[in-house]
Structure formats: C-alpha cells, structure tokens
Short mmCIF file of C-alpha atoms in Angstrom, two decimals:
data_model
loop_
_atom_site.label_atom_id
_atom_site.label_comp_id
_atom_site.label_asym_id
_atom_site.label_seq_id
_atom_site.Cartn_x
_atom_site.Cartn_y
_atom_site.Cartn_z
CA UNK W 24 52.35 9.88 146.76
CA UNK W 25 48.97 9.66 144.82
CA UNK W 26 50.98 8.51 141.72
CA UNK W 27 51.86 5.57 143.42
CA UNK W 28 48.23 5.50 145.36
CA UNK W 29 46.75 5.10 141.68
CA UNK W 30 48.59 2.63 140.50
CA UNK W 31 48.01 0.06 143.49
CA UNK W 32 44.39 0.83 143.67
CA UNK W 33 44.89 0.56 139.38
CA UNK W 34 46.83 -2.79 139.80
CA UNK W 35 44.35 -4.54 142.62
CA UNK W 36 41.43 -4.00 140.26
CA UNK W 37 42.85 -5.76 137.97
CA UNK W 38 43.93 -8.43 139.91
CA UNK W 39 40.44 -8.73 141.08
CA UNK W 40 38.69 -8.44 137.60
CA UNK W 41 40.52 -10.93 136.44
CA UNK W 42 40.19 -13.65 139.34
CA UNK W 43 36.79 -15.19 138.92
CA UNK W 44 38.31 -16.44 135.93
CA UNK W 45 42.03 -17.50 137.06
CA UNK W 46 39.86 -19.37 140.23
CA UNK W 47 38.55 -21.40 137.54
CA UNK W 48 41.35 -22.18 136.02
CA UNK W 49 42.35 -26.37 136.02
CA UNK W 50 44.78 -26.63 138.78
CA UNK W 51 48.05 -28.53 138.60
CA UNK W 52 46.38 -31.44 139.81
CA UNK W 53 43.87 -31.38 137.92
CA UNK W 54 46.12 -30.78 134.32
CA UNK W 55 47.33 -34.09 135.46
CA UNK W 56 43.31 -35.60 135.53
CA UNK W 57 42.46 -34.61 132.55
CA UNK W 58 46.78 -35.87 131.13
CA UNK W 59 45.22 -39.26 132.11
CA UNK W 60 41.58 -39.07 130.84
CA UNK W 61 43.78 -38.29 127.41
CA UNK W 62 46.05 -40.66 127.58
CA UNK W 63 42.96 -43.14 128.01
CA UNK W 64 41.27 -42.34 126.24
CA UNK W 65 43.08 -41.33 123.39
CA UNK W 66 45.64 -44.97 123.17
CA UNK W 67 43.26 -47.24 124.91
CA UNK W 68 39.78 -45.86 123.99
CA UNK W 69 36.49 -48.94 124.15
CA UNK W 70 34.66 -46.27 121.49
CA UNK W 71 34.58 -47.69 117.76
CA UNK W 72 34.09 -51.16 119.83
CA UNK W 73 31.28 -50.01 122.04
CA UNK W 74 29.31 -48.06 119.22
CA UNK W 75 29.95 -51.11 116.41
CA UNK W 76 28.52 -52.62 119.34
CA UNK W 77 25.22 -50.62 119.55
CA UNK W 78 24.97 -50.53 115.12
CA UNK W 79 26.07 -53.07 113.70
CA UNK W 80 24.62 -56.59 116.03
CA UNK W 81 21.99 -54.46 117.68
CA UNK W 82 20.92 -52.15 115.31
CA UNK W 83 18.72 -50.24 115.08
CA UNK W 84 16.97 -49.05 118.71
CA UNK W 85 13.42 -48.11 117.77
CA UNK W 86 11.78 -47.68 121.54
CA UNK W 87 10.01 -50.53 122.25
CA UNK W 88 12.04 -53.01 119.78
CA UNK W 89 13.76 -56.15 120.49
CA UNK W 90 16.19 -54.63 119.17
CA UNK W 91 16.71 -51.62 121.99
CA UNK W 92 16.35 -54.01 125.15
CA UNK W 93 18.84 -56.86 123.67
CA UNK W 94 21.74 -52.92 123.34
CA UNK W 95 20.17 -52.31 126.71
CA UNK W 96 21.06 -55.84 128.11
CA UNK W 97 24.44 -55.99 126.34
CA UNK W 98 24.86 -52.38 127.69
CA UNK W 99 24.44 -53.09 131.46
CA UNK W 100 26.42 -56.16 131.09
CA UNK W 101 29.30 -53.52 130.02
CA UNK W 102 28.41 -50.83 132.90
CA UNK W 103 28.57 -53.81 135.38
CA UNK W 104 31.85 -55.73 133.31
CA UNK W 105 33.42 -52.11 133.84
CA UNK W 106 32.21 -51.75 138.02
CA UNK W 107 30.20 -48.85 137.65
CA UNK W 108 27.18 -49.04 140.90
CA UNK W 109 23.79 -48.43 140.81
CA UNK W 110 23.14 -50.30 136.88
CA UNK W 111 20.21 -50.54 135.93
CA UNK W 112 17.28 -50.23 133.77
CA UNK W 113 14.58 -47.37 135.33
CA UNK W 114 11.05 -48.38 133.73
CA UNK W 115 9.12 -45.48 132.31
CA UNK W 116 5.83 -45.20 130.91
CA UNK W 117 2.86 -46.02 129.44
CA UNK W 118 5.13 -45.55 125.75
CA UNK W 119 2.93 -47.79 123.31
CA UNK W 120 3.75 -50.89 121.63
CA UNK W 121 7.23 -51.72 120.25
CA UNK W 122 7.72 -52.58 115.90
CA UNK W 123 10.25 -54.53 114.35
CA UNK W 124 10.34 -55.55 110.75
CA UNK W 125 10.71 -58.88 110.16
CA UNK W 126 11.29 -58.58 106.08
CA UNK W 127 11.16 -56.42 103.24
CA UNK W 128 11.92 -56.69 99.35
CA UNK W 129 10.57 -54.28 96.39
CA UNK W 130 10.75 -55.48 93.70
CA UNK W 131 9.24 -53.02 90.36
CA UNK W 132 8.04 -56.20 87.62
CA UNK W 133 7.00 -54.57 84.23
CA UNK W 134 7.00 -52.84 82.34
CA UNK W 135 10.84 -53.07 83.07
CA UNK W 136 12.03 -55.31 85.97
CA UNK W 137 14.18 -53.22 88.88
CA UNK W 138 14.74 -52.67 92.12
CA UNK W 139 13.94 -50.46 94.31
CA UNK W 140 15.58 -48.99 97.28
CA UNK W 141 13.05 -48.35 99.76
CA UNK W 142 11.61 -48.88 103.65
CA UNK W 143 8.78 -49.52 105.41
CA UNK W 144 7.57 -46.75 108.38
CA UNK W 145 7.17 -47.89 111.79
CA UNK W 146 4.24 -48.92 113.79
CA UNK W 147 2.58 -49.86 109.89
CA UNK W 148 1.28 -53.05 109.11
CA UNK W 149 2.99 -55.11 106.72
CA UNK W 150 1.68 -57.25 103.54
CA UNK W 151 0.29 -60.70 105.03
CA UNK W 152 3.22 -62.09 102.44
CA UNK W 153 4.12 -60.95 98.81
CA UNK W 154 2.14 -58.75 97.69
CA UNK W 155 2.15 -58.12 93.15
CA UNK W 156 0.15 -55.28 91.83
CA UNK W 157 -0.39 -52.73 89.72
CA UNK W 158 0.89 -48.87 91.15
CA UNK W 159 -1.87 -45.82 90.44
CA UNK W 160 -1.34 -42.06 90.73
CA UNK W 161 -3.62 -40.23 93.11
CA UNK W 162 -3.22 -37.46 93.68
CA UNK W 163 -4.48 -35.96 97.16
CA UNK W 164 -4.30 -32.37 97.65
CA UNK W 165 -7.92 -31.84 99.93
CA UNK W 166 -10.18 -33.51 101.08
CA UNK W 167 -12.85 -33.04 97.89
CA UNK W 168 -9.76 -35.50 95.85
CA UNK W 169 -10.31 -38.29 98.24
CA UNK W 170 -14.41 -38.36 96.08
CA UNK W 171 -12.18 -38.51 92.64
CA UNK W 172 -10.24 -41.89 93.38
CA UNK W 173 -13.38 -44.01 95.39
CA UNK W 174 -13.24 -47.06 94.29
CA UNK W 175 -10.88 -47.03 92.49
CA UNK W 176 -7.54 -47.82 95.02
CA UNK W 177 -8.31 -51.13 96.31
CA UNK W 178 -5.95 -53.73 96.10
CA UNK W 179 -2.92 -50.85 94.63
CA UNK W 180 0.00 -49.68 95.50
CA UNK W 181 -1.01 -46.24 95.77
CA UNK W 182 1.32 -43.26 95.16
CA UNK W 183 0.20 -39.39 96.22
CA UNK W 184 2.66 -37.23 95.98
CA UNK W 185 4.89 -35.40 93.54
CA UNK W 186 8.11 -35.84 92.88
CA UNK W 187 10.34 -34.04 95.08
CA UNK W 188 13.14 -32.16 94.12
CA UNK W 189 16.98 -32.70 92.86
CA UNK W 190 18.51 -30.07 91.96
CA UNK W 191 22.23 -30.18 90.95
CA UNK W 192 24.79 -30.35 93.81
CA UNK W 193 28.37 -28.41 93.49
CA UNK W 194 29.45 -28.39 96.74
CA UNK W 195 30.20 -31.05 99.34
CA UNK W 196 27.42 -31.83 101.68
CA UNK W 197 30.03 -33.17 104.53
CA UNK W 198 30.81 -29.54 106.93
CA UNK W 199 33.12 -28.20 109.44
CA UNK W 200 32.88 -25.53 111.27
CA UNK W 201 35.07 -22.54 109.66
CA UNK W 202 36.66 -20.40 112.04
CA UNK W 203 34.19 -16.82 111.22
CA UNK W 204 30.76 -19.24 111.74
CA UNK W 205 32.02 -20.25 115.33
CA UNK W 206 33.10 -16.23 115.55
CA UNK W 207 29.46 -15.64 114.52
CA UNK W 208 28.01 -18.92 116.32
CA UNK W 209 29.41 -17.16 119.37
CA UNK W 210 27.54 -13.89 119.05
CA UNK W 211 24.40 -13.18 121.32
CA UNK W 212 20.88 -12.35 118.58
CA UNK W 213 18.77 -10.22 119.49
CA UNK W 214 15.23 -11.44 119.94
CA UNK W 215 12.62 -10.35 117.56
CA UNK W 216 9.15 -10.59 118.19
CA UNK W 217 7.59 -14.36 117.21
CA UNK W 218 5.36 -13.65 114.44
CA UNK W 219 2.16 -15.94 113.77
CA UNK W 220 2.96 -18.41 115.81
CA UNK W 221 -0.27 -19.97 116.44
CA UNK W 222 -1.38 -19.42 112.85
CA UNK W 223 1.92 -21.58 112.11
CA UNK W 224 0.80 -24.03 114.83
CA UNK W 225 -2.58 -24.31 113.47
CA UNK W 226 -1.65 -24.86 110.92
CA UNK W 227 0.78 -27.86 110.96
CA UNK W 228 -2.39 -29.00 113.23
CA UNK W 229 -5.05 -28.78 109.87
CA UNK W 230 -1.86 -30.25 108.23
CA UNK W 231 -1.90 -33.36 110.26
CA UNK W 232 -5.72 -33.65 111.19
CA UNK W 233 -5.92 -34.10 106.83
CA UNK W 234 -3.63 -36.35 106.13
CA UNK W 235 -5.06 -38.64 109.45
CA UNK W 236 -7.96 -38.04 106.68
CA UNK W 237 -6.66 -39.69 104.24
CA UNK W 238 -5.00 -42.41 106.24
CA UNK W 239 -9.13 -42.81 106.69
CA UNK W 240 -9.42 -43.33 103.63
CA UNK W 241 -6.39 -45.35 102.43
CA UNK W 242 -7.51 -47.99 104.35
CA UNK W 243 -11.23 -47.99 104.16
CA UNK W 244 -10.40 -48.27 100.37
CA UNK W 245 -8.38 -51.10 101.20
CA UNK W 246 -5.42 -50.51 99.40
CA UNK W 247 -1.73 -52.66 99.20
CA UNK W 248 0.37 -50.26 100.40
CA UNK W 249 0.88 -46.26 100.32
CA UNK W 250 4.67 -45.21 97.89
CA UNK W 251 5.90 -42.75 98.68
CA UNK W 252 8.78 -40.83 98.04
CA UNK W 253 12.23 -39.59 100.59
CA UNK W 254 12.97 -35.86 100.46
CA UNK W 255 16.65 -36.45 99.58
CA UNK W 256 18.65 -37.55 96.48
CA UNK W 257 21.97 -40.46 95.89
CA UNK W 258 19.12 -43.26 96.66
CA UNK W 259 18.84 -42.44 100.60
CA UNK W 260 15.83 -42.45 102.46
CA UNK W 261 14.18 -40.62 105.10
CA UNK W 262 11.63 -42.70 107.01
CA UNK W 263 10.32 -42.12 110.31
CA UNK W 264 7.05 -42.76 111.74
CA UNK W 265 4.28 -43.94 109.74
CA UNK W 266 1.81 -45.30 112.39
CA UNK W 267 0.75 -44.84 115.15
CA UNK W 268 1.64 -46.24 118.73
CA UNK W 269 -1.41 -46.38 121.15
CA UNK W 270 -3.47 -49.73 119.28
CA UNK W 271 -6.47 -48.22 121.38
CA UNK W 272 -5.97 -44.62 120.10
CA UNK W 273 -4.39 -44.37 117.27
CA UNK W 274 -6.63 -44.87 113.96
CA UNK W 275 -5.06 -47.94 111.74
CA UNK W 276 -2.55 -47.32 109.40
CA UNK W 277 -2.59 -48.64 105.75
CA UNK W 278 0.98 -50.12 105.11
CA UNK W 279 3.79 -46.84 103.79
CA UNK W 280 7.06 -47.26 102.78
CA UNK W 281 9.62 -45.03 101.75
CA UNK W 282 11.20 -44.61 98.71
CA UNK W 283 13.88 -43.34 97.42
CA UNK W 284 13.78 -40.13 95.08
CA UNK W 285 14.94 -41.85 91.95
CA UNK W 286 13.36 -45.07 91.73
CA UNK W 287 9.48 -42.80 92.92
CA UNK W 288 10.78 -40.47 89.94
CA UNK W 289 10.43 -42.88 88.27
CA UNK W 290 7.54 -44.79 88.23
CA UNK W 291 5.78 -41.87 88.42
CA UNK W 292 6.92 -40.97 85.07
CA UNK W 293 5.91 -44.20 83.10
CA UNK W 294 2.22 -44.02 85.00
CA UNK W 295 1.95 -40.47 83.52
CA UNK W 296 3.12 -41.94 80.31
CA UNK W 297 -0.30 -43.85 80.73
CA UNK W 298 2.13 -47.39 80.73
CA UNK W 299 0.98 -49.74 84.01
CA UNK W 300 3.38 -50.32 86.43
CA UNK W 301 3.78 -53.43 88.09
CA UNK W 302 5.26 -53.90 92.13
CA UNK W 303 5.94 -56.77 93.78
CA UNK W 304 6.72 -56.72 97.34
CA UNK W 305 6.89 -58.37 101.12
CA UNK W 306 6.32 -57.08 103.80
CA UNK W 307 6.29 -58.49 107.10
CA UNK W 308 6.29 -56.32 110.17
CA UNK W 309 6.35 -57.21 113.75
CA UNK W 310 4.20 -55.18 116.97
CA UNK W 311 4.47 -56.13 120.67
CA UNK W 312 1.42 -55.05 122.79
CA UNK W 313 2.93 -57.45 125.81
CA UNK W 314 4.71 -54.66 127.91
CA UNK W 315 3.69 -51.03 126.49
CA UNK W 316 5.67 -49.20 129.24
CA UNK W 317 9.94 -48.21 127.84
CA UNK W 318 12.87 -47.40 130.11
CA UNK W 319 16.22 -45.25 130.53
CA UNK W 320 19.95 -46.81 131.40
CA UNK W 321 21.08 -45.41 134.41
CA UNK W 322 24.61 -47.48 136.25
CA UNK W 323 27.23 -44.61 137.88
CA UNK W 324 30.53 -43.65 139.89
CA UNK W 325 29.42 -43.28 143.42
CA UNK W 326 31.60 -39.74 144.99
CA UNK W 327 34.65 -39.88 146.71
CA UNK W 328 33.88 -37.33 148.44
CA UNK W 329 30.72 -37.54 151.68
CA UNK W 330 30.21 -34.31 152.16
CA UNK W 331 29.48 -34.15 148.46
CA UNK W 332 28.87 -37.63 147.64
CA UNK W 333 24.99 -37.23 147.40
CA UNK W 334 25.38 -34.66 144.49
CA UNK W 335 25.37 -35.63 141.04
CA UNK W 336 27.13 -35.14 137.86
CA UNK W 337 25.13 -36.63 134.91
CA UNK W 338 26.10 -37.34 130.60
CA UNK W 339 24.01 -38.30 128.44
CA UNK W 340 22.35 -39.62 125.32
CA UNK W 341 19.36 -40.72 123.32
CA UNK W 342 19.52 -44.45 123.01
CA UNK W 343 17.73 -45.06 121.01
CA UNK W 344 17.04 -44.58 117.01
CA UNK W 345 14.98 -44.90 114.12
CA UNK W 346 15.34 -48.05 111.54
CA UNK W 347 16.26 -47.51 108.26
CA UNK W 348 19.87 -47.01 108.75
CA UNK W 349 20.97 -48.65 112.46
CA UNK W 350 21.40 -45.58 114.34
CA UNK W 351 24.63 -44.83 114.34
CA UNK W 352 25.10 -41.07 114.73
CA UNK W 353 21.45 -40.90 116.00
CA UNK W 354 22.15 -41.33 118.68
CA UNK W 355 24.95 -44.64 119.10
CA UNK W 356 27.35 -41.95 118.34
CA UNK W 357 25.73 -40.18 121.18
CA UNK W 358 25.53 -43.40 123.78
CA UNK W 359 29.34 -44.48 123.09
CA UNK W 360 31.21 -41.12 123.82
CA UNK W 361 29.08 -41.81 127.34
CA UNK W 362 29.96 -44.88 127.66
CA UNK W 363 33.16 -44.62 126.60
CA UNK W 364 33.68 -41.84 129.12
CA UNK W 365 32.50 -42.83 132.13
CA UNK W 366 34.55 -45.59 131.38
CA UNK W 367 37.34 -43.82 131.10
CA UNK W 368 36.66 -42.01 133.66
CA UNK W 369 36.48 -45.30 135.87
CA UNK W 370 38.78 -46.74 134.52
CA UNK W 371 41.69 -44.38 135.23
CA UNK W 372 40.72 -43.94 138.38
CA UNK W 373 40.61 -40.06 138.81
CA UNK W 374 39.46 -38.78 141.51
CA UNK W 375 35.42 -37.75 141.82
CA UNK W 376 34.35 -35.65 145.11
CA UNK W 377 30.85 -36.15 143.23
CA UNK W 378 29.19 -39.21 142.32
CA UNK W 379 29.19 -39.82 138.40
CA UNK W 380 26.32 -40.46 136.91
CA UNK W 381 25.10 -41.69 133.40
CA UNK W 382 21.94 -41.60 132.09
CA UNK W 383 20.60 -42.99 128.38
CA UNK W 384 17.46 -42.48 127.46
CA UNK W 385 14.40 -43.86 125.16
CA UNK W 386 11.50 -42.38 123.37
CA UNK W 387 13.69 -39.75 122.31
CA UNK W 388 12.81 -39.72 118.69
CA UNK W 389 8.80 -39.90 120.17
CA UNK W 390 9.74 -35.96 122.33
CA UNK W 391 12.41 -36.55 124.65
CA UNK W 392 9.79 -39.19 126.02
CA UNK W 393 12.67 -41.08 128.33
CA UNK W 394 14.66 -37.91 129.56
CA UNK W 395 10.95 -35.57 130.26
CA UNK W 396 9.90 -38.72 132.34
CA UNK W 397 13.14 -39.01 134.61
CA UNK W 398 12.93 -35.22 135.58
CA UNK W 399 9.70 -35.23 136.31
CA UNK W 400 10.44 -38.81 138.52
CA UNK W 401 13.28 -37.77 139.79
CA UNK W 402 13.65 -33.42 140.21
CA UNK W 403 10.40 -31.74 139.09
CA UNK W 404 7.65 -30.77 137.10
CA UNK W 405 7.84 -28.13 134.48
CA UNK W 406 3.51 -28.20 134.66
CA UNK W 407 2.84 -28.17 137.62
CA UNK W 408 2.96 -25.07 139.95
CA UNK W 409 4.91 -24.67 143.50
CA UNK W 410 1.86 -22.12 145.29
CA UNK W 411 4.29 -20.79 147.35
CA UNK W 412 6.77 -19.97 144.54
CA UNK W 413 4.71 -19.43 141.84
CA UNK W 414 7.55 -21.08 140.04
CA UNK W 415 7.58 -25.00 138.54
CA UNK W 416 7.55 -27.74 141.82
CA UNK W 417 11.03 -29.47 142.16
CA UNK W 418 11.81 -32.17 144.58
CA UNK W 419 14.38 -32.26 147.35
CA UNK W 420 16.56 -34.43 144.26
CA UNK W 421 16.33 -31.25 142.59
CA UNK W 422 19.82 -29.27 144.90
CA UNK W 423 21.47 -32.46 144.50
CA UNK W 424 21.66 -32.43 140.30
CA UNK W 425 24.72 -30.37 139.87
CA UNK W 426 25.07 -30.20 135.55
CA UNK W 427 23.99 -32.66 133.46
CA UNK W 428 26.05 -33.44 129.72
CA UNK W 429 24.33 -33.75 126.74
CA UNK W 430 25.47 -35.50 123.31
CA UNK W 431 23.54 -35.83 120.40
CA UNK W 432 24.33 -34.17 117.04
CA UNK W 433 26.04 -36.85 115.15
CA UNK W 434 29.87 -37.45 114.94
CA UNK W 435 31.45 -34.43 114.52
CA UNK W 436 33.50 -33.46 116.93
CA UNK W 437 33.01 -31.28 120.27
CA UNK W 438 33.79 -27.80 119.26
CA UNK W 439 32.22 -25.71 122.11
CA UNK W 440 28.30 -25.25 124.34
CA UNK W 441 25.54 -24.11 124.18
CA UNK W 442 25.10 -22.28 126.92
CA UNK W 443 21.37 -21.97 126.55
CA UNK W 444 21.64 -18.63 127.79
CA UNK W 445 23.27 -19.52 131.89
CA UNK W 446 25.95 -16.50 131.48
CA UNK W 447 26.68 -17.61 134.89
CA UNK W 448 29.22 -20.99 133.37
CA UNK W 449 30.56 -18.83 130.90
CA UNK W 450 33.47 -17.83 132.42
CA UNK W 451 34.22 -21.25 134.43
CA UNK W 452 33.69 -23.24 130.89
CA UNK W 453 35.95 -20.84 129.48
CA UNK W 454 38.84 -21.20 131.75
CA UNK W 455 38.56 -25.50 131.83
CA UNK W 456 38.29 -25.68 127.40
CA UNK W 457 41.71 -24.50 127.50
CA UNK W 458 43.23 -27.85 127.71
CA UNK W 459 41.06 -28.43 124.25
CA UNK W 460 41.92 -25.27 122.37
CA UNK W 461 44.72 -27.43 120.55
CA UNK W 462 41.96 -29.89 119.82
CA UNK W 463 39.13 -27.53 118.69
CA UNK W 464 37.12 -26.97 121.58
CA UNK W 465 37.67 -22.96 121.55
CA UNK W 466 33.83 -21.80 121.22
CA UNK W 467 30.60 -20.36 124.08
CA UNK W 468 27.70 -19.82 122.74
CA UNK W 469 25.20 -17.89 125.43
CA UNK W 470 22.57 -19.48 122.15
CA UNK W 471 20.46 -22.20 123.36
CA UNK W 472 19.76 -25.22 121.04
CA UNK W 473 17.23 -27.72 121.10
CA UNK W 474 15.91 -30.95 120.03
CA UNK W 475 17.67 -33.19 122.31
CA UNK W 476 17.20 -34.59 126.08
CA UNK W 477 18.97 -31.18 127.36
CA UNK W 478 15.69 -29.64 127.33
CA UNK W 479 14.25 -31.90 129.94
CA UNK W 480 16.39 -30.19 132.08
CA UNK W 481 16.31 -27.19 131.61
CA UNK W 482 12.91 -26.84 131.45
CA UNK W 483 12.94 -27.14 134.69
CA UNK W 484 15.96 -25.35 136.40
CA UNK W 485 19.28 -27.96 135.30
CA UNK W 486 22.18 -26.34 133.96
CA UNK W 487 21.96 -28.61 131.59
CA UNK W 488 24.51 -28.93 127.93
CA UNK W 489 24.57 -29.59 124.27
CA UNK W 490 27.59 -29.54 123.06
CA UNK W 491 28.73 -27.88 119.25
CA UNK W 492 29.67 -30.77 116.95
CA UNK W 493 31.28 -29.61 113.64
CA UNK W 494 27.83 -30.81 111.77
CA UNK W 495 29.88 -33.08 108.71
CA UNK W 496 26.95 -34.61 106.55
CA UNK W 497 24.09 -35.59 109.59
CA UNK W 498 21.04 -33.15 108.40
CA UNK W 499 21.99 -33.91 105.04
CA UNK W 500 22.95 -37.43 104.90
CA UNK W 501 23.13 -39.63 107.79
CA UNK W 502 19.96 -38.12 110.53
CA UNK W 503 17.51 -40.49 110.54
CA UNK W 504 18.15 -42.06 106.64
CA UNK W 505 19.38 -45.35 106.01
CA UNK W 506 22.45 -44.19 105.50
CA UNK W 507 22.63 -43.68 108.95
CA UNK W 508 25.15 -46.75 109.78
CA UNK W 509 28.66 -47.16 110.70
CA UNK W 510 30.82 -46.19 108.11
CA UNK W 511 29.89 -42.91 108.48
CA UNK W 512 31.21 -42.34 112.17
CA UNK W 513 34.54 -40.56 112.77
CA UNK W 514 37.03 -42.58 114.80
CA UNK W 515 39.30 -39.45 115.63
CA UNK W 516 35.98 -37.17 115.77
CA UNK W 517 34.47 -39.91 118.99
CA UNK W 518 37.83 -40.04 120.48
CA UNK W 519 38.54 -36.81 121.04
CA UNK W 520 34.47 -35.97 122.27
CA UNK W 521 34.45 -38.62 124.69
CA UNK W 522 37.39 -37.22 126.44
CA UNK W 523 36.69 -33.60 126.61
CA UNK W 524 32.91 -34.96 128.33
CA UNK W 525 35.18 -36.69 130.83
CA UNK W 526 37.20 -34.17 131.41
CA UNK W 527 33.88 -31.50 132.10
CA UNK W 528 32.38 -33.79 133.83
CA UNK W 529 35.63 -34.98 136.36
CA UNK W 530 35.49 -30.81 136.23
CA UNK W 531 32.81 -30.50 137.90
CA UNK W 532 32.95 -33.82 139.83
CA UNK W 533 35.02 -32.09 141.69
CA UNK W 534 34.16 -27.88 141.75
CA UNK W 535 34.05 -26.36 145.70
CA UNK W 536 29.90 -25.17 144.22
CA UNK W 537 27.66 -26.78 141.92
CA UNK W 538 27.64 -25.08 139.10
CA UNK W 539 25.12 -21.65 139.27
CA UNK W 540 21.90 -21.99 137.99
CA UNK W 541 19.43 -20.06 136.14
CA UNK W 542 16.28 -19.41 138.29
CA UNK W 543 13.54 -21.24 138.29
CA UNK W 544 11.11 -20.75 134.92
CA UNK W 545 7.32 -20.67 135.90
CA UNK W 546 4.45 -24.01 134.64
CA UNK W 547 4.37 -24.12 131.25
CA UNK W 548 1.74 -25.36 129.83
CA UNK W 549 2.05 -28.71 127.35
CA UNK W 550 1.70 -27.78 123.97
CA UNK W 551 -0.53 -30.93 122.70
CA UNK W 552 -0.93 -31.70 118.56
CA UNK W 553 -3.43 -34.12 117.01
#
C-alpha cells in the first residue's frame, strides 16, 4: 500500500512539475490562428514590397531628412489602407537639424584619372560646387602634430589617417548560426568584475576631445575637405556622422568624405612617393533648420476584450538609417517585418483580446532617441526616482503595457529570443516556440543584447525583447555601409520573421495574464559624452 502511495505521490509531483509549462502551450484554437498567420505570411506576403518602398523609393532615411518624412507619410498611408486605428506621427524632440546629400562626385584627376568609391559624411557641409585641388598627407596623431601643418593645408584635400589593414579572406563573411553556436548562446555566462571601465570612458572622452580639436584646426586652416578611409574592403564603405546636429552648440565641421580603403590606399601611397595627386570633388549637402523636432510612427489594432483592451502589446523597429546605402538591413528589414506582422494580424482577423500597437522609431542611430522619448512620455523616466519606492518613477500607462518585441539585426531569420535576464518568461516562450521549431526557431538565452530599442523599455522595467537572428553578413558587410541595399535582403527569412513576430504578438495579446516582469530598476543617471 505504501508503495502505491509513493507511486501516486510521485505521479502528482511530476504532473505539478510539468503543468506550468503545459499550461502555456498554444491551445488548439491558438494553433488554428497560427496556421492562418502562416498561410497569410507565406502565401500572400507583402513584406518584400514594403521593403522595396522603404529602401528603393524612400531610402536612405536619415532622421529629419526629407526622405524619412516621405517614408513616414507612405507608411502611415499604408497603415490607414489596412484599416489600423489611431495612426499618427507622435512628435518628440528637439532632435536637431535635418541633412541630405543632393549631389556627389569624386574623381582623381592626376597623375592618372580614376573614380573614387566615396560618400560624404552626415551633417557636414558641401564644397559649393566642383573643387579641383591637390591632396596632401598630414598625419595628426597628437596635438603637437597640428603645429607641423599650420599654414600648409588651405584649399587642399587632406589625408590624416593611415591606410587601414586589408587582410586576406579565406572564409565567407555571411554566416548562419550552427547548432553548436546556438547551444553556446543558450548558456548563461557568469559575470566578472568590470575592470577599468571608467578608464575606458575617460579614454573615449579624451579621444573625442582630440578629434574635435583636429576638426577645429582643419576648419580654421580652410581645407577643401577631409578625406578619410573606410574601415572595410572590397569597395564597401562604412559611413556615419561627421558633424553636429545642433547649429548653435556644435562646432563647425569641414567637408568630410569616407573613401573605399583601396582608393584611399592608392592615393596615400602615391603621396608617399612624392607624386602630385589632384582630386576633383563636387559635394552638395543641404541642411534643414525649419523643424528641429522628430517623430515616431504609431498605429493600432484595438483589443476585442473590454476587460483587457486598455492593455497594450507592442511591436516595433527603428525607422531611420544612415545614408550611404538605402537602409535596407538597418533597419528597413525590421520596419518592413513589423509592418507586415501587423498587416497579417489585421488581414487574418485573428482575435486579439489586448490592443496591439506598432511603433517605428526615429533617431535610433543617434542613441535610441525616439524610443527613449516615447517610453519617457508614456511609461516612465529611467533617470527619475519615486521617493516612495526609491525606484524609477513610472506613469499610469506603465502597468498597461504587456510586452514590447523588436527586430533590428538585419535580414537573418529568427532563431530564438534574448530574455534580457527575465527568467520568468522562459517557460512561456519555450512553449510558444514549438510551432516554429521547423522554421529554425529553437533557442532561448537568458543573456542581454544591446544596441537597439528594446533597451528603452527594459530601462523602465518593462518586458522588452529582441529576437536572436542569423547574422549573415550584417556586421561584416551591410551594417552602416553602402552595401546596405535591397539586394542584401533574404526573402524567405523576412517572411519567417514576420510570421513569428505576428504569432508571438498574437499569443501575448490573448494570454490570460500579462507576461511576468522583473522588479522595477533603480534610477540610472545619464552618462554624458562630449
């Protein structure tokens, strides 16, 4: 009798052990809805058409540029066509002046003519028409070096940097995660003490201050333009910011041009041989000071359950990009996936108990500015303390947000989710991933991942998640480069992402309880860099 009692007790313990996970598994009705989502997302997808409009027609999308405003008008029109509710642009700011490049050409004239693969840097001035001038080497590695070149640089195209190394490559740069890599990603590393972190910040500030001094020196010397090498090879040019957005506070910058390392190396070596190298550049850049505020793009599907319709499930991505390409993988891919995901949910008509809201953010490339502004306005201030709790100060809307899902790592398909140390959602997401194992989504990692807009939500204690994606050639080739174009987008991966995002949003919107949260964090003062 005691043996049978022990057996029954063991059975009950086993049931209790597995019931929390089993209770989270999608029901038959939910699996039927996921089938509808897959059918729409795989067989009638619009994700590549959305991607093409955002990139081919309206790219690139530098924050506060005419392009991003036109792209936003197109996106809001599409959302209204899909009959989303509450579609609007939500202003935030100030961000600063807008910028666009209207015309650019770069050519070596002598001793042998050849075109340059090159791009002007954002928020730098142009040349006021074609300029033909000599190039000059002026290595400036420390402040004393500026004195060596004083009075020698006026009207010249100046090269101050060494030639980047271009190592031989024997393996493809595009890569999908292997099973072993995913297994390693799923492990939790034990944190170690941060050594010399303040020293690193101090070094960063010192380097930044030195760069600003060099920039000021070049402007005072009256250089025609600063010619800079890209950090990559094979004609890929990585280009970002070269000047400031604040007309009143930021120091003036000279025209700055990023050049393919192979072109830069050729010019540099000829100058080393004491050859006269003449360049012709025509840079027409335009600044926009009429409206210093920016915006986020918002739209909704209202919830069907009166008791839960005021609770929100969000999906989002950053809408802005850099300018050398068309912003395809960073982050036209994420924006297109999120637009397609909400289109799928609306078109299929699957029941959504909670309201689903999309947010497309601007100013991400300058420090998650759009999503930070949105979170501060609606949910909480990560820098402000509530005296009663000694935790961050939150708004009444904070309790109503269920979760936020983000995509911003290129065009690679989803392989899992970064849990951002939220242990409590692991069994929920594990069960939700089961219908997508055959699409390659199998991995959860407790780890954090940084650099994108889910961090704005995590900073105020809200469940914000970024999906694990196959890296492909995002970091090695397309991220912030002239190769960030439509041709680098993988259609099957985009469809897979849109289906998975739509399904996770659907499951979240219909769960009886909101997703569990980590405790509210303590306020963290902003770290200011010069």
